[in-house]
Amino acid sequence: MSAREPANQPALRVGIIGCGAIAGNHVLAYRAQPQVEVVACLDADAERAEAFAAEHGIGTATTDLENFFAHDVDVVSVCTPHPTHEQLVLAAAAHGVHVLCEKPLAVDVPSAERMVAACREAGVRLGAVFQRRWWPAAQRIREALDDGTLGTPILGRVEVLLHRDTAYYTATPWRGTWATDGGGVLMTQAIHYLDLLQWYLGDVDLVMAAADTYRHGEHIEVEDTLVATLRFTNGAMGQLVASTALTPGLGLRVAVTGSTGATVGLLEYPEGTEAVNDVWAVPGAAALAPPVALLPDADLPSINAALAPFHTLQIAEFVTAVREGREPGVTGEDALRSLRTLAAVYAAVRSGRPERPDATGPDAIEHEGPGTGGAPR
Ligand SMILES: NC(=O)c1ccc[n+]([C@@H]2O[C@H](COP(=O)([O-])OP(=O)(O)OC[C@H]3O[C@@H](n4cnc5c(N)ncnc54)[C@H](O)[C@@H]3O)[C@@H](O)[C@H]2O)c1
C-alpha cells in the first residue's frame, strides 16, 4: 500500500480487457486515483497483452479470462471492439466484478439489454464511457438547462464533421463492416454526441434519417455520412449531421436552444481537444464565438491522447461511485438509451420512413448496409 492510501481503505484492484489504442487512457486514469492498483491486463493477442503490461508496469498479462479474474479484480475496463463487449461484460458480472465498458455499449439493443440485466442481477455497477460529458463546456450546457437559462429545450443540433483517412479503416481489421463494427460514423463517432443530445433533451420519440458512403466505399460497407432528424418526447426537435468524409475535418459541435430564446453550444476542435462554449447567445450575457483557424487533421494517437484527461475525470467518478455503492454518472441504462435511438436511426435509413425507438424491436440493428440510395461516389 502506498503512502497516500489510508490504512482503513483497501486498494481497488483493476483489470484492463483489450490492450489496444484506448486502453492506455484507462490505465493512466486509474493510476491517477488514490488507492487504485491496475493488477492485470488481458488481450486475445498474447503479444499485445505482454507488451502492454511491460509498457505500463502491470503485473499480470494473460489471454485467459479465468486466469484474469483469478487475480481478485474488483473493477474491469472493457476496451475491446464493440461486438465483443457483451461476452466480456457478462463474464465480469458472473465474477461479481464492476465494469466500465467503452462506447458503444454493444452493437445491438438486445445485447445491451442483456448486459444491463446481467449487471443488475449480479449487483455490480455497469458504467459506459462517454467522457465528453466531462468537457466543462458540455457541463455548462447542462447547467444552463438546470438553472433555467434556456427554459424548456426546443432545438438541439449536432455536427460531427470529421476526417478519416483510408488507413483508419484498413489498418484496424474490425473497422468498417456491419459484423465487426456494427455501423459507421454514427456507431463509432457520433454516438458520443447522441449521448450528449439525449443527456440534454431526453428520450427520442421519432427519427427520420438518410445515410451513404461517399468517401470510403471501396474499403468499408458501413456508412461514412449520415443525417438524422429527431423528435424528442418532450416535444423538442433535433438534427444530427455526421461524416468522416471531410478533408479537412471541421470539428464537432452541439448546440441547444431553449424556450427563452437562448442558445448554448460547444465546439470540439481539433477533434479530441477540450471543447469550448463557442455559442453563448443568452439574453443579457455576452455571446462567445472565438475565431478558429483551420488546422491540419490530427492522427488517431493524438486524438486519443487529447481525450485522456476526460477519461480520467469519468474514471474518477466511476471509482467513487463503486466505493460509495451508487450508480455511476453514465450508467449502462444511459448507454442503452442512446443505442435504442441509434437503432431507430439505422432502421429509418433502411426503411426510408420515420421510425420510433420503442417500436423498432429487438432486431433494430441488422448487420447489413443501410442502403445507399444511388448517391454519388
Ligand atoms: N471513448 C472514446 O473516446 C474511445 C476512443 C477510442 C476507442 N473507443 C472504443 O474502445 C474500444 C476499443 O477501441 P480501440 O481503438 O482501442 O481498438 P484497438 O483495435 O486498438 O484495440 C482493441 C484490442 O482488443 C483486443 N481484442 C479483440 N477482441 C478481444 C477479445 N474478445 N478479448 C480480448 N481482447 C480482444 C485486440 O487484440 C486489441 O488489442 C472500441 O469499442 C472503441 O469504440 C472509445
mmCIF file with all atom_site columns, N, CA and C and ligand atoms in Angstrom, residues 17-23 25-26 42-45 48 78-82 84-85 87-88 102-104 129-132 172-175 181 187-188 192 300 304 307 311, ligand 1:
data_model
loop_
_atom_site.group_PDB
_atom_site.id
_atom_site.type_symbol
_atom_site.label_atom_id
_atom_site.label_alt_id
_atom_site.label_comp_id
_atom_site.label_asym_id
_atom_site.label_entity_id
_atom_site.label_seq_id
_atom_site.pdbx_PDB_ins_code
_atom_site.Cartn_x
_atom_site.Cartn_y
_atom_site.Cartn_z
_atom_site.occupancy
_atom_site.B_iso_or_equiv
_atom_site.pdbx_formal_charge
_atom_site.auth_seq_id
_atom_site.auth_comp_id
_atom_site.auth_asym_id
_atom_site.auth_atom_id
_atom_site.pdbx_PDB_model_num
ATOM   1   N N   . ILE A 1 17  ? -9.274  -5.114  -19.982 1.00 0.00 ? 17  ILE A N   1
ATOM   2   C CA  . ILE A 1 17  ? -9.508  -6.118  -21.031 1.00 0.00 ? 17  ILE A CA  1
ATOM   3   C C   . ILE A 1 17  ? -9.465  -5.412  -22.381 1.00 0.00 ? 17  ILE A C   1
ATOM   4   N N   . GLY A 1 18  ? -8.539  -5.849  -23.232 1.00 0.00 ? 18  GLY A N   1
ATOM   5   C CA  . GLY A 1 18  ? -8.327  -5.179  -24.518 1.00 0.00 ? 18  GLY A CA  1
ATOM   6   C C   . GLY A 1 18  ? -7.181  -4.196  -24.364 1.00 0.00 ? 18  GLY A C   1
ATOM   7   N N   . CYS A 1 19  ? -6.045  -4.496  -24.995 1.00 0.00 ? 19  CYS A N   1
ATOM   8   C CA  . CYS A 1 19  ? -4.829  -3.700  -24.784 1.00 0.00 ? 19  CYS A CA  1
ATOM   9   C C   . CYS A 1 19  ? -4.457  -2.925  -26.045 1.00 0.00 ? 19  CYS A C   1
ATOM   10  N N   . GLY A 1 20  ? -5.456  -2.289  -26.662 1.00 0.00 ? 20  GLY A N   1
ATOM   11  C CA  . GLY A 1 20  ? -5.213  -1.553  -27.903 1.00 0.00 ? 20  GLY A CA  1
ATOM   12  C C   . GLY A 1 20  ? -5.074  -0.068  -27.676 1.00 0.00 ? 20  GLY A C   1
ATOM   13  N N   . ALA A 1 21  ? -5.595  0.709   -28.645 1.00 0.00 ? 21  ALA A N   1
ATOM   14  C CA  . ALA A 1 21  ? -5.324  2.146   -28.712 1.00 0.00 ? 21  ALA A CA  1
ATOM   15  C C   . ALA A 1 21  ? -5.862  2.926   -27.514 1.00 0.00 ? 21  ALA A C   1
ATOM   16  N N   . ILE A 1 22  ? -7.056  2.583   -27.029 1.00 0.00 ? 22  ILE A N   1
ATOM   17  C CA  . ILE A 1 22  ? -7.664  3.430   -25.995 1.00 0.00 ? 22  ILE A CA  1
ATOM   18  C C   . ILE A 1 22  ? -7.340  2.949   -24.580 1.00 0.00 ? 22  ILE A C   1
ATOM   19  N N   . ALA A 1 23  ? -6.826  1.722   -24.457 1.00 0.00 ? 23  ALA A N   1
ATOM   20  C CA  . ALA A 1 23  ? -6.630  1.133   -23.127 1.00 0.00 ? 23  ALA A CA  1
ATOM   21  C C   . ALA A 1 23  ? -5.651  1.942   -22.280 1.00 0.00 ? 23  ALA A C   1
ATOM   22  N N   . ASN A 1 25  ? -5.387  5.123   -22.035 1.00 0.00 ? 25  ASN A N   1
ATOM   23  C CA  . ASN A 1 25  ? -6.107  6.196   -21.329 1.00 0.00 ? 25  ASN A CA  1
ATOM   24  C C   . ASN A 1 25  ? -6.710  5.678   -20.021 1.00 0.00 ? 25  ASN A C   1
ATOM   25  N N   . HIS A 1 26  ? -7.190  4.432   -20.047 1.00 0.00 ? 26  HIS A N   1
ATOM   26  C CA  . HIS A 1 26  ? -7.804  3.859   -18.841 1.00 0.00 ? 26  HIS A CA  1
ATOM   27  C C   . HIS A 1 26  ? -6.751  3.645   -17.760 1.00 0.00 ? 26  HIS A C   1
ATOM   28  N N   . LEU A 1 42  ? -5.645  -8.197  -20.065 1.00 0.00 ? 42  LEU A N   1
ATOM   29  C CA  . LEU A 1 42  ? -5.961  -9.350  -20.904 1.00 0.00 ? 42  LEU A CA  1
ATOM   30  C C   . LEU A 1 42  ? -6.163  -8.875  -22.327 1.00 0.00 ? 42  LEU A C   1
ATOM   31  N N   . ASP A 1 43  ? -5.663  -9.645  -23.273 1.00 0.00 ? 43  ASP A N   1
ATOM   32  C CA  . ASP A 1 43  ? -5.949  -9.386  -24.681 1.00 0.00 ? 43  ASP A CA  1
ATOM   33  C C   . ASP A 1 43  ? -6.027  -10.735 -25.384 1.00 0.00 ? 43  ASP A C   1
ATOM   34  N N   . ALA A 1 44  ? -6.830  -10.802 -26.437 1.00 0.00 ? 44  ALA A N   1
ATOM   35  C CA  . ALA A 1 44  ? -6.896  -12.035 -27.218 1.00 0.00 ? 44  ALA A CA  1
ATOM   36  C C   . ALA A 1 44  ? -5.541  -12.325 -27.867 1.00 0.00 ? 44  ALA A C   1
ATOM   37  N N   . ASP A 1 45  ? -4.756  -11.285 -28.061 1.00 0.00 ? 45  ASP A N   1
ATOM   38  C CA  . ASP A 1 45  ? -3.431  -11.407 -28.668 1.00 0.00 ? 45  ASP A CA  1
ATOM   39  C C   . ASP A 1 45  ? -2.387  -11.364 -27.541 1.00 0.00 ? 45  ASP A C   1
ATOM   40  N N   . ARG A 1 48  ? 0.316   -8.640  -27.600 1.00 0.00 ? 48  ARG A N   1
ATOM   41  C CA  . ARG A 1 48  ? -0.207  -7.309  -27.241 1.00 0.00 ? 48  ARG A CA  1
ATOM   42  C C   . ARG A 1 48  ? -0.365  -7.183  -25.724 1.00 0.00 ? 48  ARG A C   1
ATOM   43  N N   . VAL A 1 78  ? -13.499 -2.536  -20.059 1.00 0.00 ? 78  VAL A N   1
ATOM   44  C CA  . VAL A 1 78  ? -13.570 -3.297  -21.312 1.00 0.00 ? 78  VAL A CA  1
ATOM   45  C C   . VAL A 1 78  ? -13.240 -2.353  -22.463 1.00 0.00 ? 78  VAL A C   1
ATOM   46  N N   . CYS A 1 79  ? -12.112 -2.615  -23.122 1.00 0.00 ? 79  CYS A N   1
ATOM   47  C CA  . CYS A 1 79  ? -11.577 -1.731  -24.171 1.00 0.00 ? 79  CYS A CA  1
ATOM   48  C C   . CYS A 1 79  ? -11.340 -2.528  -25.460 1.00 0.00 ? 79  CYS A C   1
ATOM   49  N N   . THR A 1 80  ? -12.253 -3.412  -25.784 1.00 0.00 ? 80  THR A N   1
ATOM   50  C CA  . THR A 1 80  ? -12.137 -4.256  -26.977 1.00 0.00 ? 80  THR A CA  1
ATOM   51  C C   . THR A 1 80  ? -13.111 -3.748  -28.053 1.00 0.00 ? 80  THR A C   1
ATOM   52  N N   . PRO A 1 81  ? -13.049 -4.288  -29.280 1.00 0.00 ? 81  PRO A N   1
ATOM   53  C CA  . PRO A 1 81  ? -14.015 -3.886  -30.310 1.00 0.00 ? 81  PRO A CA  1
ATOM   54  C C   . PRO A 1 81  ? -15.465 -4.134  -29.866 1.00 0.00 ? 81  PRO A C   1
ATOM   55  N N   . HIS A 1 82  ? -16.370 -3.299  -30.380 1.00 0.00 ? 82  HIS A N   1
ATOM   56  C CA  . HIS A 1 82  ? -17.743 -3.285  -29.860 1.00 0.00 ? 82  HIS A CA  1
ATOM   57  C C   . HIS A 1 82  ? -18.445 -4.659  -29.792 1.00 0.00 ? 82  HIS A C   1
ATOM   58  N N   . THR A 1 84  ? -17.502 -7.494  -29.138 1.00 0.00 ? 84  THR A N   1
ATOM   59  C CA  . THR A 1 84  ? -17.000 -8.388  -28.089 1.00 0.00 ? 84  THR A CA  1
ATOM   60  C C   . THR A 1 84  ? -17.392 -7.906  -26.683 1.00 0.00 ? 84  THR A C   1
ATOM   61  N N   . HIS A 1 85  ? -17.981 -6.712  -26.584 1.00 0.00 ? 85  HIS A N   1
ATOM   62  C CA  . HIS A 1 85  ? -18.254 -6.142  -25.261 1.00 0.00 ? 85  HIS A CA  1
ATOM   63  C C   . HIS A 1 85  ? -19.187 -7.034  -24.438 1.00 0.00 ? 85  HIS A C   1
ATOM   64  N N   . GLN A 1 87  ? -19.876 -10.327 -24.316 1.00 0.00 ? 87  GLN A N   1
ATOM   65  C CA  . GLN A 1 87  ? -19.305 -11.543 -23.700 1.00 0.00 ? 87  GLN A CA  1
ATOM   66  C C   . GLN A 1 87  ? -18.433 -11.165 -22.493 1.00 0.00 ? 87  GLN A C   1
ATOM   67  N N   . LEU A 1 88  ? -17.696 -10.068 -22.621 1.00 0.00 ? 88  LEU A N   1
ATOM   68  C CA  . LEU A 1 88  ? -16.749 -9.687  -21.568 1.00 0.00 ? 88  LEU A CA  1
ATOM   69  C C   . LEU A 1 88  ? -17.454 -9.045  -20.379 1.00 0.00 ? 88  LEU A C   1
ATOM   70  N N   . GLU A 1 102 ? -16.226 0.538   -22.680 1.00 0.00 ? 102 GLU A N   1
ATOM   71  C CA  . GLU A 1 102 ? -16.082 1.581   -23.705 1.00 0.00 ? 102 GLU A CA  1
ATOM   72  C C   . GLU A 1 102 ? -17.349 1.651   -24.565 1.00 0.00 ? 102 GLU A C   1
ATOM   73  N N   . LYS A 1 103 ? -17.543 2.817   -25.157 1.00 0.00 ? 103 LYS A N   1
ATOM   74  C CA  . LYS A 1 103 ? -18.661 3.012   -26.062 1.00 0.00 ? 103 LYS A CA  1
ATOM   75  C C   . LYS A 1 103 ? -18.365 2.368   -27.415 1.00 0.00 ? 103 LYS A C   1
ATOM   76  N N   . PRO A 1 104 ? -19.360 2.022   -28.203 1.00 0.00 ? 104 PRO A N   1
ATOM   77  C CA  . PRO A 1 104 ? -20.754 1.864   -27.803 1.00 0.00 ? 104 PRO A CA  1
ATOM   78  C C   . PRO A 1 104 ? -20.886 0.626   -26.924 1.00 0.00 ? 104 PRO A C   1
ATOM   79  N N   . VAL A 1 129 ? -18.438 4.411   -21.096 1.00 0.00 ? 129 VAL A N   1
ATOM   80  C CA  . VAL A 1 129 ? -17.556 5.567   -21.287 1.00 0.00 ? 129 VAL A CA  1
ATOM   81  C C   . VAL A 1 129 ? -18.168 6.534   -22.311 1.00 0.00 ? 129 VAL A C   1
ATOM   82  N N   . PHE A 1 130 ? -18.555 7.690   -21.823 1.00 0.00 ? 130 PHE A N   1
ATOM   83  C CA  . PHE A 1 130 ? -18.923 8.833   -22.669 1.00 0.00 ? 130 PHE A CA  1
ATOM   84  C C   . PHE A 1 130 ? -18.257 10.045  -22.033 1.00 0.00 ? 130 PHE A C   1
ATOM   85  N N   . GLN A 1 131 ? -16.923 10.085  -22.175 1.00 0.00 ? 131 GLN A N   1
ATOM   86  C CA  . GLN A 1 131 ? -16.145 11.049  -21.401 1.00 0.00 ? 131 GLN A CA  1
ATOM   87  C C   . GLN A 1 131 ? -16.381 12.484  -21.837 1.00 0.00 ? 131 GLN A C   1
ATOM   88  N N   . ARG A 1 132 ? -17.019 12.665  -23.018 1.00 0.00 ? 132 ARG A N   1
ATOM   89  C CA  . ARG A 1 132 ? -17.279 14.052  -23.437 1.00 0.00 ? 132 ARG A CA  1
ATOM   90  C C   . ARG A 1 132 ? -18.289 14.740  -22.512 1.00 0.00 ? 132 ARG A C   1
ATOM   91  N N   . THR A 1 172 ? -6.968  -1.299  -39.091 1.00 0.00 ? 172 THR A N   1
ATOM   92  C CA  . THR A 1 172 ? -7.576  -1.992  -37.951 1.00 0.00 ? 172 THR A CA  1
ATOM   93  C C   . THR A 1 172 ? -8.627  -2.946  -38.506 1.00 0.00 ? 172 THR A C   1
ATOM   94  N N   . PRO A 1 173 ? -8.406  -4.262  -38.366 1.00 0.00 ? 173 PRO A N   1
ATOM   95  C CA  . PRO A 1 173 ? -9.209  -5.213  -39.121 1.00 0.00 ? 173 PRO A CA  1
ATOM   96  C C   . PRO A 1 173 ? -10.710 -5.174  -38.805 1.00 0.00 ? 173 PRO A C   1
ATOM   97  N N   . TRP A 1 174 ? -11.100 -4.736  -37.589 1.00 0.00 ? 174 TRP A N   1
ATOM   98  C CA  . TRP A 1 174 ? -12.520 -4.815  -37.241 1.00 0.00 ? 174 TRP A CA  1
ATOM   99  C C   . TRP A 1 174 ? -13.314 -3.593  -37.699 1.00 0.00 ? 174 TRP A C   1
ATOM   100 N N   . ARG A 1 175 ? -12.654 -2.579  -38.227 1.00 0.00 ? 175 ARG A N   1
ATOM   101 C CA  . ARG A 1 175 ? -13.405 -1.375  -38.598 1.00 0.00 ? 175 ARG A CA  1
ATOM   102 C C   . ARG A 1 175 ? -14.068 -1.513  -39.970 1.00 0.00 ? 175 ARG A C   1
ATOM   103 N N   . ASP A 1 181 ? -18.010 -3.931  -36.743 1.00 0.00 ? 181 ASP A N   1
ATOM   104 C CA  . ASP A 1 181 ? -18.004 -2.537  -36.272 1.00 0.00 ? 181 ASP A CA  1
ATOM   105 C C   . ASP A 1 181 ? -19.418 -2.113  -35.884 1.00 0.00 ? 181 ASP A C   1
ATOM   106 N N   . MET A 1 187 ? -22.278 4.897   -35.319 1.00 0.00 ? 187 MET A N   1
ATOM   107 C CA  . MET A 1 187 ? -21.973 3.953   -34.240 1.00 0.00 ? 187 MET A CA  1
ATOM   108 C C   . MET A 1 187 ? -20.663 4.306   -33.523 1.00 0.00 ? 187 MET A C   1
ATOM   109 N N   . THR A 1 188 ? -19.676 4.740   -34.277 1.00 0.00 ? 188 THR A N   1
ATOM   110 C CA  . THR A 1 188 ? -18.337 4.878   -33.694 1.00 0.00 ? 188 THR A CA  1
ATOM   111 C C   . THR A 1 188 ? -18.016 6.298   -33.225 1.00 0.00 ? 188 THR A C   1
ATOM   112 N N   . HIS A 1 192 ? -21.117 9.581   -29.341 1.00 0.00 ? 192 HIS A N   1
ATOM   113 C CA  . HIS A 1 192 ? -20.746 10.460  -28.222 1.00 0.00 ? 192 HIS A CA  1
ATOM   114 C C   . HIS A 1 192 ? -21.697 11.663  -28.164 1.00 0.00 ? 192 HIS A C   1
ATOM   115 N N   . LEU A 1 300 ? -4.825  9.551   -35.082 1.00 0.00 ? 300 LEU A N   1
ATOM   116 C CA  . LEU A 1 300 ? -5.595  8.895   -34.016 1.00 0.00 ? 300 LEU A CA  1
ATOM   117 C C   . LEU A 1 300 ? -4.888  8.906   -32.662 1.00 0.00 ? 300 LEU A C   1
ATOM   118 N N   . ASN A 1 304 ? -6.631  10.399  -29.295 1.00 0.00 ? 304 ASN A N   1
ATOM   119 C CA  . ASN A 1 304 ? -6.799  9.626   -28.057 1.00 0.00 ? 304 ASN A CA  1
ATOM   120 C C   . ASN A 1 304 ? -6.066  10.276  -26.883 1.00 0.00 ? 304 ASN A C   1
ATOM   121 N N   . LEU A 1 307 ? -7.992  13.097  -25.491 1.00 0.00 ? 307 LEU A N   1
ATOM   122 C CA  . LEU A 1 307 ? -9.185  12.674  -24.737 1.00 0.00 ? 307 LEU A CA  1
ATOM   123 C C   . LEU A 1 307 ? -8.844  12.208  -23.321 1.00 0.00 ? 307 LEU A C   1
ATOM   124 N N   . HIS A 1 311 ? -11.193 10.961  -19.911 1.00 0.00 ? 311 HIS A N   1
ATOM   125 C CA  . HIS A 1 311 ? -11.276 9.593   -19.388 1.00 0.00 ? 311 HIS A CA  1
ATOM   126 C C   . HIS A 1 311 ? -10.953 9.624   -17.885 1.00 0.00 ? 311 HIS A C   1
HETATM 127 N N1  . LIG B 2 .   ? -14.254 6.803   -25.546 1.00 0.00 ? 1   LIG B N1  1
HETATM 128 C C1  . LIG B 2 .   ? -13.545 7.110   -26.639 1.00 0.00 ? 1   LIG B C1  1
HETATM 129 O O1  . LIG B 2 .   ? -13.376 8.286   -26.997 1.00 0.00 ? 1   LIG B O1  1
HETATM 130 C C2  . LIG B 2 .   ? -12.954 5.989   -27.441 1.00 0.00 ? 1   LIG B C2  1
HETATM 131 C C3  . LIG B 2 .   ? -11.849 6.230   -28.268 1.00 0.00 ? 1   LIG B C3  1
HETATM 132 C C4  . LIG B 2 .   ? -11.317 5.150   -28.984 1.00 0.00 ? 1   LIG B C4  1
HETATM 133 C C5  . LIG B 2 .   ? -11.896 3.884   -28.896 1.00 0.00 ? 1   LIG B C5  1
HETATM 134 N N2  . LIG B 2 .   ? -13.004 3.715   -28.097 1.00 0.00 ? 1   LIG B N2  1
HETATM 135 C C6  . LIG B 2 .   ? -13.666 2.392   -28.021 1.00 0.00 ? 1   LIG B C6  1
HETATM 136 O O2  . LIG B 2 .   ? -12.785 1.481   -27.384 1.00 0.00 ? 1   LIG B O2  1
HETATM 137 C C7  . LIG B 2 .   ? -12.934 0.171   -27.966 1.00 0.00 ? 1   LIG B C7  1
HETATM 138 C C8  . LIG B 2 .   ? -11.559 -0.295  -28.437 1.00 0.00 ? 1   LIG B C8  1
HETATM 139 O O3  . LIG B 2 .   ? -11.076 0.609   -29.416 1.00 0.00 ? 1   LIG B O3  1
HETATM 140 P P1  . LIG B 2 .   ? -9.501  0.691   -29.766 1.00 0.00 ? 1   LIG B P1  1
HETATM 141 O O4  . LIG B 2 .   ? -9.379  1.812   -30.727 1.00 0.00 ? 1   LIG B O4  1
HETATM 142 O O5  . LIG B 2 .   ? -8.703  0.685   -28.525 1.00 0.00 ? 1   LIG B O5  1
HETATM 143 O O6  . LIG B 2 .   ? -9.325  -0.700  -30.549 1.00 0.00 ? 1   LIG B O6  1
HETATM 144 P P2  . LIG B 2 .   ? -7.970  -1.494  -30.900 1.00 0.00 ? 1   LIG B P2  1
HETATM 145 O O7  . LIG B 2 .   ? -8.258  -2.332  -32.094 1.00 0.00 ? 1   LIG B O7  1
HETATM 146 O O8  . LIG B 2 .   ? -6.813  -0.548  -30.938 1.00 0.00 ? 1   LIG B O8  1
HETATM 147 O O9  . LIG B 2 .   ? -7.758  -2.435  -29.621 1.00 0.00 ? 1   LIG B O9  1
HETATM 148 C C9  . LIG B 2 .   ? -8.639  -3.488  -29.316 1.00 0.00 ? 1   LIG B C9  1
HETATM 149 C C10 . LIG B 2 .   ? -7.865  -4.582  -28.594 1.00 0.00 ? 1   LIG B C10 1
HETATM 150 O O10 . LIG B 2 .   ? -8.800  -5.581  -28.163 1.00 0.00 ? 1   LIG B O10 1
HETATM 151 C C11 . LIG B 2 .   ? -8.226  -6.872  -28.433 1.00 0.00 ? 1   LIG B C11 1
HETATM 152 N N3  . LIG B 2 .   ? -9.337  -7.837  -28.550 1.00 0.00 ? 1   LIG B N3  1
HETATM 153 C C12 . LIG B 2 .   ? -10.176 -8.034  -29.591 1.00 0.00 ? 1   LIG B C12 1
HETATM 154 N N4  . LIG B 2 .   ? -11.116 -8.943  -29.261 1.00 0.00 ? 1   LIG B N4  1
HETATM 155 C C13 . LIG B 2 .   ? -10.856 -9.325  -27.994 1.00 0.00 ? 1   LIG B C13 1
HETATM 156 C C14 . LIG B 2 .   ? -11.473 -10.245 -27.102 1.00 0.00 ? 1   LIG B C14 1
HETATM 157 N N5  . LIG B 2 .   ? -12.576 -10.928 -27.444 1.00 0.00 ? 1   LIG B N5  1
HETATM 158 N N6  . LIG B 2 .   ? -10.936 -10.405 -25.874 1.00 0.00 ? 1   LIG B N6  1
HETATM 159 C C15 . LIG B 2 .   ? -9.826  -9.716  -25.509 1.00 0.00 ? 1   LIG B C15 1
HETATM 160 N N7  . LIG B 2 .   ? -9.200  -8.835  -26.317 1.00 0.00 ? 1   LIG B N7  1
HETATM 161 C C16 . LIG B 2 .   ? -9.717  -8.635  -27.536 1.00 0.00 ? 1   LIG B C16 1
HETATM 162 C C17 . LIG B 2 .   ? -7.413  -6.684  -29.700 1.00 0.00 ? 1   LIG B C17 1
HETATM 163 O O11 . LIG B 2 .   ? -6.421  -7.693  -29.845 1.00 0.00 ? 1   LIG B O11 1
HETATM 164 C C18 . LIG B 2 .   ? -6.820  -5.300  -29.486 1.00 0.00 ? 1   LIG B C18 1
HETATM 165 O O12 . LIG B 2 .   ? -5.578  -5.334  -28.817 1.00 0.00 ? 1   LIG B O12 1
HETATM 166 C C19 . LIG B 2 .   ? -13.970 0.304   -29.087 1.00 0.00 ? 1   LIG B C19 1
HETATM 167 O O13 . LIG B 2 .   ? -15.244 -0.110  -28.635 1.00 0.00 ? 1   LIG B O13 1
HETATM 168 C C20 . LIG B 2 .   ? -13.967 1.798   -29.388 1.00 0.00 ? 1   LIG B C20 1
HETATM 169 O O14 . LIG B 2 .   ? -15.211 2.284   -29.860 1.00 0.00 ? 1   LIG B O14 1
HETATM 170 C C21 . LIG B 2 .   ? -13.518 4.733   -27.371 1.00 0.00 ? 1   LIG B C21 1
#
